[in-house]
XYZ file of N, CA and C in Angstrom:
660
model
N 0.822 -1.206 0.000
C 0.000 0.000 0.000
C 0.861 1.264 0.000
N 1.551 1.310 0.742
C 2.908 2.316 0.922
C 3.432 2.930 -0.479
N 3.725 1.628 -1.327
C 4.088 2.446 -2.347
C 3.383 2.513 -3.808
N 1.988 1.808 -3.725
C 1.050 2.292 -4.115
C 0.712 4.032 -4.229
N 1.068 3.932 -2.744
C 0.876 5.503 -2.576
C 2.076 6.352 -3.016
N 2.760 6.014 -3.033
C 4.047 6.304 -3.589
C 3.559 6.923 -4.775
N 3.445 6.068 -5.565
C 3.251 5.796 -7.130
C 2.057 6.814 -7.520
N 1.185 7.405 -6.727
C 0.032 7.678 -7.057
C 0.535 8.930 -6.686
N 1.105 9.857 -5.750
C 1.985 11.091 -5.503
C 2.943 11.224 -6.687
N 3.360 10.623 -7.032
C 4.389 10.745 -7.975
C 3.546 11.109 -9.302
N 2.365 10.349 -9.176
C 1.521 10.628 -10.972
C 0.798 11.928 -10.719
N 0.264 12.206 -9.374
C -0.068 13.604 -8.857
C 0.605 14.734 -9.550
N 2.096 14.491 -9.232
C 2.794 15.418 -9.045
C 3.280 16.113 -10.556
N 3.355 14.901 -11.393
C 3.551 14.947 -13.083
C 3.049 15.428 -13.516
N 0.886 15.085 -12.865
C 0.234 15.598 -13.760
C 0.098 17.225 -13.370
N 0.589 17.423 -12.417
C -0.123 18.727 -11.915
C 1.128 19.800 -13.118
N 2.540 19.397 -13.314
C 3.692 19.594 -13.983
C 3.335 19.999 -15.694
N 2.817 19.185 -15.762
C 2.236 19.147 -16.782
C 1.234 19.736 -17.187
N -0.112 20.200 -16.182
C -0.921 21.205 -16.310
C -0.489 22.321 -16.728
N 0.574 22.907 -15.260
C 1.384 24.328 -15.656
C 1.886 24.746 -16.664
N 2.526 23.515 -17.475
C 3.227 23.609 -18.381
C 2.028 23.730 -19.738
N 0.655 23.191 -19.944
C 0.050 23.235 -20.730
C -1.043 24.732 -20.403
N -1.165 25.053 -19.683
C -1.533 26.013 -19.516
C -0.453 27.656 -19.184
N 0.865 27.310 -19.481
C 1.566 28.240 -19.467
C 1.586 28.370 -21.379
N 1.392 27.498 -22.322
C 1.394 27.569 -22.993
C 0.548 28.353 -24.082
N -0.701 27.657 -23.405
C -1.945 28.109 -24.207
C -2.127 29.910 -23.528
N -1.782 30.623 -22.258
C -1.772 31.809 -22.121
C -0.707 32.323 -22.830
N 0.448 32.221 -23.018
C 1.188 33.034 -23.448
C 1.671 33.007 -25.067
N 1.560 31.532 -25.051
C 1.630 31.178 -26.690
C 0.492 31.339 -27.436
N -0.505 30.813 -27.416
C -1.766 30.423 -28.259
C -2.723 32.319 -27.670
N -2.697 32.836 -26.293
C -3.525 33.544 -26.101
C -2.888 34.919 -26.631
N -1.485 35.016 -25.920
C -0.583 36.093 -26.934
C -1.201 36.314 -28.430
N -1.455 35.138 -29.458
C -1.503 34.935 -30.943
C -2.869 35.424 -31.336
N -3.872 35.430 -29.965
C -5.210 35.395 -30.226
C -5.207 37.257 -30.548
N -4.689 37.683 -29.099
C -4.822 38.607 -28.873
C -4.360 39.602 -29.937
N -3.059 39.264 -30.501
C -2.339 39.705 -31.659
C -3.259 39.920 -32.973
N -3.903 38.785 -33.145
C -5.192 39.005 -34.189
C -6.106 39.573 -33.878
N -6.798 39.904 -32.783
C -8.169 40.531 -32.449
C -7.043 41.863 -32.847
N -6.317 42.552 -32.308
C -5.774 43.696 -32.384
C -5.485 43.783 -33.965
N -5.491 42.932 -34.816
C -5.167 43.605 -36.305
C -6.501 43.912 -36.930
N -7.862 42.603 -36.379
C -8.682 43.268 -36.892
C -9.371 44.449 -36.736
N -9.213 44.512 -35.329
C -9.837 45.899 -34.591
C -8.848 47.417 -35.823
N -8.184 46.774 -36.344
C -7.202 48.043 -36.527
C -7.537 48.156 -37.932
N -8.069 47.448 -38.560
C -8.714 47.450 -40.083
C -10.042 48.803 -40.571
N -9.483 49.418 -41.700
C -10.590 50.678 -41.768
C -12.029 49.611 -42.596
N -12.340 49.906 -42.031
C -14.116 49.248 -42.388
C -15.215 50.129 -43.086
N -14.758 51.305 -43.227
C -15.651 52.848 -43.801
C -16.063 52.119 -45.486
N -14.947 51.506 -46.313
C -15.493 51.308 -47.459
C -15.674 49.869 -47.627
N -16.056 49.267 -46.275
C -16.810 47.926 -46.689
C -18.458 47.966 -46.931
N -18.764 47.110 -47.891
C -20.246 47.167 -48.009
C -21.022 46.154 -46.871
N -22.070 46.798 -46.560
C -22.708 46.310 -45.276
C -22.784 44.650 -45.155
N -22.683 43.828 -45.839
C -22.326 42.995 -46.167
C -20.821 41.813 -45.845
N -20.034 42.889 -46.242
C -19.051 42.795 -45.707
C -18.223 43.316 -44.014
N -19.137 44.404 -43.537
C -19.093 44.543 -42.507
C -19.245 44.037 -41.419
N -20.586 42.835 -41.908
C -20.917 41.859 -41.028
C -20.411 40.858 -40.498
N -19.552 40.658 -41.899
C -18.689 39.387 -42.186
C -17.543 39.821 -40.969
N -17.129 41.382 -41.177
C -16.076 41.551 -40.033
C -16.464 41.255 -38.991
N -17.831 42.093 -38.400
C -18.047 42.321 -36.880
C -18.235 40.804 -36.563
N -18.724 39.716 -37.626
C -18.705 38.104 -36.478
C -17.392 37.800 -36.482
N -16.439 38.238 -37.857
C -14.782 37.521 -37.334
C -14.471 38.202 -35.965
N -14.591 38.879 -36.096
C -14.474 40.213 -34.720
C -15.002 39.353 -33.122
N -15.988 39.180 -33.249
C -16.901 38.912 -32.062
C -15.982 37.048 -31.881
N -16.223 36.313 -33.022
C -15.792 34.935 -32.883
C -14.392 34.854 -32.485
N -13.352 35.846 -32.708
C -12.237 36.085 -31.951
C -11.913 36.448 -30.336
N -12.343 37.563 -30.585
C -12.546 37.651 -28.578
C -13.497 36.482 -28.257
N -14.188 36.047 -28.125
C -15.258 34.641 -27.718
C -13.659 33.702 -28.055
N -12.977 33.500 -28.474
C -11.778 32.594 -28.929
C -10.955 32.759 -27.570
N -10.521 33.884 -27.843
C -9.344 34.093 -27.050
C -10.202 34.453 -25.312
N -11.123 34.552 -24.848
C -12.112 34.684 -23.930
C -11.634 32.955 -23.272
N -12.259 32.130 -24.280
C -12.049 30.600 -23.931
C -10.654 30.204 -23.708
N -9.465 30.911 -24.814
C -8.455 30.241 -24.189
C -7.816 30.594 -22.580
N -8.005 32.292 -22.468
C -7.915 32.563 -21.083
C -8.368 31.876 -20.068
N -10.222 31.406 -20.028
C -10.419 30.699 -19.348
C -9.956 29.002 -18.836
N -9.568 28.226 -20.025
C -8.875 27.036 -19.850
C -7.882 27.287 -19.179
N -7.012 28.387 -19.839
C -5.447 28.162 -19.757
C -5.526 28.350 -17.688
N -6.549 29.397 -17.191
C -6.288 29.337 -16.090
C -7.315 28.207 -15.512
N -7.813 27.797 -15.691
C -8.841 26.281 -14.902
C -7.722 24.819 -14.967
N -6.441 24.932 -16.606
C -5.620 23.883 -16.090
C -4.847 24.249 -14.803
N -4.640 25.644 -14.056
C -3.855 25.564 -13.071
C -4.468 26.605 -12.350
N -5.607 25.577 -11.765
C -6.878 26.221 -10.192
C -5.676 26.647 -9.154
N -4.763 27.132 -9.155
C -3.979 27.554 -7.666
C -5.240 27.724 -6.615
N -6.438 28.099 -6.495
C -7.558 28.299 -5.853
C -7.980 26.870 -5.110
N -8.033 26.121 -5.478
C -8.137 24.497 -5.723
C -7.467 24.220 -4.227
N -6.051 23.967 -4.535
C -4.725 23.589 -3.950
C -5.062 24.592 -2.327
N -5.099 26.126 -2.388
C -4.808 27.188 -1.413
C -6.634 27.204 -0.831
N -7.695 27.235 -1.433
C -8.985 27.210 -0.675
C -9.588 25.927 -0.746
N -10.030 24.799 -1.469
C -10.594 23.774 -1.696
C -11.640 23.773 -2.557
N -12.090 22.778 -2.737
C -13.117 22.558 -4.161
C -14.286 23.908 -4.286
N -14.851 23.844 -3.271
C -16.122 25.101 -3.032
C -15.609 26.235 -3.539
N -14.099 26.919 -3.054
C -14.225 27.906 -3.375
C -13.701 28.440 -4.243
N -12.805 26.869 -5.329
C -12.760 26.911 -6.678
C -13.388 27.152 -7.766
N -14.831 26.344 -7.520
C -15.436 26.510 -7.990
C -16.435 27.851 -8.058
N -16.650 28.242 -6.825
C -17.370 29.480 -7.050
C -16.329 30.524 -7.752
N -15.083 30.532 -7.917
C -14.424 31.358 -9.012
C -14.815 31.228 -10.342
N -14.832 29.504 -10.400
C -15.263 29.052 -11.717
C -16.255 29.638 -12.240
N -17.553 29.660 -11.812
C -18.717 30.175 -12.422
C -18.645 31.696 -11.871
N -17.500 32.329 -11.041
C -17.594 33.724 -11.506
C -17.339 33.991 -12.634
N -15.526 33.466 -12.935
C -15.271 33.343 -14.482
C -16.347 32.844 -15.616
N -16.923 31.939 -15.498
C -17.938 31.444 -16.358
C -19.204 32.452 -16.810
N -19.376 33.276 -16.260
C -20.633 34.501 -16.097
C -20.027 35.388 -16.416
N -18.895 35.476 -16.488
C -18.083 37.173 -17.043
C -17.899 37.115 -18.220
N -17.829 35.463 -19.120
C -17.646 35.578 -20.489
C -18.846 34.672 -21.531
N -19.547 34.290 -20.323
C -20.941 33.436 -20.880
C -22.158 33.862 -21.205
N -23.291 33.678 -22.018
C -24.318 34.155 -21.793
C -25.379 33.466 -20.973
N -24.729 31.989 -20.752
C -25.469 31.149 -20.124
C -25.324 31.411 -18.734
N -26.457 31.234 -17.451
C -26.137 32.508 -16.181
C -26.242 30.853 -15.408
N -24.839 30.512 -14.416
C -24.225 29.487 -13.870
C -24.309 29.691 -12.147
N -24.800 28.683 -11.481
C -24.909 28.741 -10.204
C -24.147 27.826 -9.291
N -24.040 28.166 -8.047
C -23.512 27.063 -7.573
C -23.704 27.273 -5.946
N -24.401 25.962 -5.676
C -25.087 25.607 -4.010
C -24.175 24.489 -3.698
N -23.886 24.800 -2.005
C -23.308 24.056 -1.985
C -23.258 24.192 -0.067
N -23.458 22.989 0.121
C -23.452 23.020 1.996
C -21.723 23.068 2.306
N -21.799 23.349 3.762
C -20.301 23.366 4.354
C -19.606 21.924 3.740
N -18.156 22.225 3.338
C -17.894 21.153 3.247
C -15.955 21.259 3.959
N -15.748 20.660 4.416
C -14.148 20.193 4.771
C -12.947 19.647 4.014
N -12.158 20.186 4.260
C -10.859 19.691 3.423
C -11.020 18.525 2.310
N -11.072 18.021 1.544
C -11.441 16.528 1.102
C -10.307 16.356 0.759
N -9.534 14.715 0.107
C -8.371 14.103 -0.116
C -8.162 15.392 -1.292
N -7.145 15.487 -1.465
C -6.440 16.506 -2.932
C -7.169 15.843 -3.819
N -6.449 14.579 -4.137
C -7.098 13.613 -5.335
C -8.574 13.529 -5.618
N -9.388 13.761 -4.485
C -10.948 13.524 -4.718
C -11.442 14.920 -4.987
N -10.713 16.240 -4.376
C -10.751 17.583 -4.607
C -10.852 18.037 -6.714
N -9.641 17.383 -6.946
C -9.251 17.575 -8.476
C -10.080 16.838 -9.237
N -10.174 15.662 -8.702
C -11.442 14.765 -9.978
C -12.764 15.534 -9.515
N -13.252 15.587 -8.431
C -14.627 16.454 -9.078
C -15.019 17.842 -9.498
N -13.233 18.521 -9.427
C -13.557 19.985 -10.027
C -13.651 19.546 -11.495
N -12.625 18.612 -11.887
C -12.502 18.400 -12.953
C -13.830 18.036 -13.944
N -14.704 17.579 -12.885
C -15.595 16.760 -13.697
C -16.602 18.192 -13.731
N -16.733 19.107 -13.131
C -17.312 20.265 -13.259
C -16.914 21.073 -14.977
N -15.234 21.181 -14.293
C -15.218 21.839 -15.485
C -15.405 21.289 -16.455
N -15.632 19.650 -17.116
C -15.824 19.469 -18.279
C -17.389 19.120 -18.172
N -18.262 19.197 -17.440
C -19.420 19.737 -17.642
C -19.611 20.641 -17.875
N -19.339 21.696 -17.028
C -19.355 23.316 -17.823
C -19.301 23.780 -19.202
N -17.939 23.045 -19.881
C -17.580 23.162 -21.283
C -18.622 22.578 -21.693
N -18.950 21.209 -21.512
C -20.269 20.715 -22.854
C -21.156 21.650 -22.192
N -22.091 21.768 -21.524
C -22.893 23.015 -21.274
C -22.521 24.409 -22.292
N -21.267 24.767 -22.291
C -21.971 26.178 -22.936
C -21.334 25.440 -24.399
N -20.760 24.858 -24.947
C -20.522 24.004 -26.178
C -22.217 23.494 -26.853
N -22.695 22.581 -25.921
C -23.649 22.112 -26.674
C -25.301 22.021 -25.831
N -25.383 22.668 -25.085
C -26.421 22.291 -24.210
C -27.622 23.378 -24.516
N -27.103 24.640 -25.675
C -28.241 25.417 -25.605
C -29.215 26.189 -25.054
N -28.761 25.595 -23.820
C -28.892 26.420 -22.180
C -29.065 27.833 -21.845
N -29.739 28.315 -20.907
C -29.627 29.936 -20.281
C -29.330 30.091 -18.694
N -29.526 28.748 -18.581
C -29.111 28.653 -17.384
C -28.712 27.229 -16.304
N -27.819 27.238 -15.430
C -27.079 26.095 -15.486
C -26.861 26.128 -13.502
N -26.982 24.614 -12.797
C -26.495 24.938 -11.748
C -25.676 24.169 -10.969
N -24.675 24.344 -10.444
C -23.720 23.145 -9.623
C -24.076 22.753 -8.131
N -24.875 21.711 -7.643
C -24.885 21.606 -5.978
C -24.258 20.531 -5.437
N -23.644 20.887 -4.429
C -22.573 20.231 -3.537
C -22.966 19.885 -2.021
N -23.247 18.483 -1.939
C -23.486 18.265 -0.872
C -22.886 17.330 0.207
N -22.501 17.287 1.527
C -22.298 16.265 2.395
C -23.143 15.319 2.605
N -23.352 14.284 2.611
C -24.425 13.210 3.481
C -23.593 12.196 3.893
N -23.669 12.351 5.019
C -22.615 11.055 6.343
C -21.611 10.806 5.492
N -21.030 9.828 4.433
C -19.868 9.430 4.466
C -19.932 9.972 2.550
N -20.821 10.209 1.982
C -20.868 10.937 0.585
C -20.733 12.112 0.274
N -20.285 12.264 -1.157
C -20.009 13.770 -1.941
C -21.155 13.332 -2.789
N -22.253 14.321 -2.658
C -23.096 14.287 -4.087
C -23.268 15.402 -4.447
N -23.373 15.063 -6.290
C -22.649 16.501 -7.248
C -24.031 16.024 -8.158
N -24.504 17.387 -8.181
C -26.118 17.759 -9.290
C -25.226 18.698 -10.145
N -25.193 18.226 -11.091
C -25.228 19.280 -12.196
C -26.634 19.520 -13.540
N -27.162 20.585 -13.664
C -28.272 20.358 -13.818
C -28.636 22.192 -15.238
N -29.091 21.610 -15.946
C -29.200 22.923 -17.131
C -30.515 22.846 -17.998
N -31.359 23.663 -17.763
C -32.555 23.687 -19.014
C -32.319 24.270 -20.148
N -31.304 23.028 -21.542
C -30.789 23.182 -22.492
C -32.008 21.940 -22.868
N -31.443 22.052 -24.340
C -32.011 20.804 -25.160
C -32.382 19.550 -24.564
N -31.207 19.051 -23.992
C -31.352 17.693 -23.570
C -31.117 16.763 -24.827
N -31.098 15.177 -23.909
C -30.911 14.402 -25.411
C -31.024 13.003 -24.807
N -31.242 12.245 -25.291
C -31.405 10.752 -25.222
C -29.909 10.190 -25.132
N -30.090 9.469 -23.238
C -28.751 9.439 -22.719
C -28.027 8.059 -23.126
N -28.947 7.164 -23.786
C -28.540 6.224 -24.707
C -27.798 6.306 -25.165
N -27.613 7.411 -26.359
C -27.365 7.383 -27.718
C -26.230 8.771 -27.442
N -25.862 9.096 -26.197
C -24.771 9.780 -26.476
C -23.294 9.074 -26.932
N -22.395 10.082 -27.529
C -21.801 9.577 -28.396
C -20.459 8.850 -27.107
N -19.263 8.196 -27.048
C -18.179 8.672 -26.311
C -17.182 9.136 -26.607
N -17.651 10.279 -26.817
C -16.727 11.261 -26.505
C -15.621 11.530 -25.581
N -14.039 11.856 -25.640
C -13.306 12.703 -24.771
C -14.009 12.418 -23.744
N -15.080 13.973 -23.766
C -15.473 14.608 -22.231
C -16.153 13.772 -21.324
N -16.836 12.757 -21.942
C -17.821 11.857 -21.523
C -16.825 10.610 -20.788
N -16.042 10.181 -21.541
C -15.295 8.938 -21.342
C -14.370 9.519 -19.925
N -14.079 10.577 -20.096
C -13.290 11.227 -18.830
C -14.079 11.551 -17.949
N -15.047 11.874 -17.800
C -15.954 12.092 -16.928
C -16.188 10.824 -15.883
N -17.081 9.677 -16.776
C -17.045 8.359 -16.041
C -15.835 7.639 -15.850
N -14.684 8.009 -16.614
C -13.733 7.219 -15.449
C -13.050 7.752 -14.404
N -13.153 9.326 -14.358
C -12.954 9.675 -12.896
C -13.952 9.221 -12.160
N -15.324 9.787 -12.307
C -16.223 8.615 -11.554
C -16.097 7.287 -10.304
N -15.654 6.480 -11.710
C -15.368 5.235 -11.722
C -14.164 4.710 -10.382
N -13.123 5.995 -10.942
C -11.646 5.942 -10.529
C -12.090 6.415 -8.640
N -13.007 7.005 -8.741
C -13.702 7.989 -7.070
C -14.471 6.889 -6.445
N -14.974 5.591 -7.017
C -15.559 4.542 -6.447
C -17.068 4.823 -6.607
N -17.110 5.784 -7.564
C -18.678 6.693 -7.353
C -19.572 5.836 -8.473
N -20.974 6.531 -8.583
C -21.903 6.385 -9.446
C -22.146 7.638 -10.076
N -22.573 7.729 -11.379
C -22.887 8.631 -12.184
C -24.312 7.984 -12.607
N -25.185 9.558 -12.256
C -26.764 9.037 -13.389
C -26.174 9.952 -14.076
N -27.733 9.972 -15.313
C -27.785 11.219 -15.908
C -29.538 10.975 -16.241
N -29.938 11.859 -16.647
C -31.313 12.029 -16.610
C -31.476 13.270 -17.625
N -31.862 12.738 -19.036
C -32.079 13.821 -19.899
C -33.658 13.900 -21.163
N -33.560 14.342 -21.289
C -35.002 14.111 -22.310
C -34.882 15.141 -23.522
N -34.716 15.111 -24.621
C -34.662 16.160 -25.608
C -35.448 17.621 -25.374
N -35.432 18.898 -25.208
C -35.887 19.782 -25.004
C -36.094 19.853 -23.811
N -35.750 19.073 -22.817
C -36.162 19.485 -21.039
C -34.904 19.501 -20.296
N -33.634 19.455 -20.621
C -32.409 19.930 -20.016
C -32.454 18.672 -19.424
N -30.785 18.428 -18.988
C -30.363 17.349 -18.371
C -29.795 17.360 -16.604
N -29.786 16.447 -16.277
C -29.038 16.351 -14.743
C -28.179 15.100 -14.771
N -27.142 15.884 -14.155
C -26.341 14.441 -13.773
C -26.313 14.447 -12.335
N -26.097 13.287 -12.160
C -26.038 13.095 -10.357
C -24.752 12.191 -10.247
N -23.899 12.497 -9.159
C -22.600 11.804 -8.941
C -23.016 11.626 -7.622
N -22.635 10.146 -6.988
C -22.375 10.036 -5.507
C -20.919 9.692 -5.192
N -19.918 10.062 -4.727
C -18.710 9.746 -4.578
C -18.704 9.665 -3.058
N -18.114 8.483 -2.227
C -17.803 8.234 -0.961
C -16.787 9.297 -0.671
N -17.000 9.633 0.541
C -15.357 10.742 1.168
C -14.806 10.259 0.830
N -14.389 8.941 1.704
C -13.046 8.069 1.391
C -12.984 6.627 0.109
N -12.855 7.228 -0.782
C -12.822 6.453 -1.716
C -12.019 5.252 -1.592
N -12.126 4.106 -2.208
C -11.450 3.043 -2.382
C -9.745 2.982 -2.226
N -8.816 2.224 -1.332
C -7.260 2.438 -0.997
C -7.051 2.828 -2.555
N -7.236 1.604 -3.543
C -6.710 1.669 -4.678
C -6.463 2.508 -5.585
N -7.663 3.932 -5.722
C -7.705 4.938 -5.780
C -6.728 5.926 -6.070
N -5.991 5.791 -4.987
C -4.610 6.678 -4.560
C -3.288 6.587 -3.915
N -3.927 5.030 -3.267
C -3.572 4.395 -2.040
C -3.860 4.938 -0.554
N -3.350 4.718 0.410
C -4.065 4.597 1.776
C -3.957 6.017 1.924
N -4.752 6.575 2.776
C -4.712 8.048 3.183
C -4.258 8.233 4.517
């Protein structure tokens, strides 16, 4: 078990290495490049475009900042320092501050007292937030969206919940976000529903134990 745990600090520690490093990237490399282009188009005389063509600018225009809007937001959600220094709650309520400053979809988040939790169980269910969040304003069609966080005796249960489209939970595809989703899940010892219906918005429900399975992480 010892070095189970070993092994599982050590993949901690890589991946977190590796965040910084992918999110030092996408801000300064990829968001630098964004920014560089919104600033050439902004700088373009538009007086002898035909209205037509004007339009064509103002969506390159708009679909750029909305670009570089998203990469800011990733580049800082791969490295929550908030996470690590306050804990999941009050990560997340940054999250959907950030999420409401560049969304039109209006994001909530309830959530009872909660206590320190393992790091490892901290990161998989922000994680699983934030890639709910993304399919939410990606594909959910939504106006409004909400995260609740609760204690019950020895459980974490996570509602995520949006009156978007919805869709027949059958026939979703697996996707990335999806496949990562349930195997953190999986990896937390938890259950995942989901509960959706075309045009009536979806819910997912996660139950994750505090103390998840040794194997997990190894012993705590």
């Amino acid at each position: 078990f010892r070095k189970n745990k070993e092994i599982q600090e050590a993949l901690l520690k890589g991946q977190k290495i590796e965040r910084r490093r992918v999110a030092a990237d996408l801000h300064d490399n990829l968001g630098g490049m964004m920014s560089a282009i919104r600033l050439s188009i902004e700088a373009m005389d538009v007086s002898e475009l035909s209205p037509k063509e004007k339009e064509v600018y103002q969506n390159v225009l708009t679909m750029t900042k909305q670009a570089y809007n998203e990469v800011r937001l990733l580049s800082h959600n791969l490295q929550p320092e908030e996470l690590e220094k306050f804990g999941l709650v009050e990560a997340l309520y940054r999250l959907i501050g950030k999420l409401n400053t560049s969304q039109k979809i209006h994001f909530e988040l309830k959530s009872s007292p909660l206590p320190r939790l393992h790091k490892e169980l901290e990161f998989n269910l922000y994680s699983i937030c934030l890639e709910l969040s993304n399919n939410i304003v990606k594909h959910s069609g939504a106006t409004e969206a909400m995260f609740e966080l609760l204690l019950k005796a020895t459980q974490i249960q996570l509602f995520v919940t949006d009156n978007g489209k919805g869709f027949i939970p059958n026939n979703t595809s697996d996707g990335i976000g999806m496949r990562n989703i349930q195997e953190r899940t999986e990896q937390l010892g938890g259950i995942l529903k989901i509960h959706s219906e075309p045009n009536e918005g979806t819910l997912f429900s996660f139950y994750v134990p505090v103390n998840p399975p040794a194997h997990s992480w190894g012993q705590t």
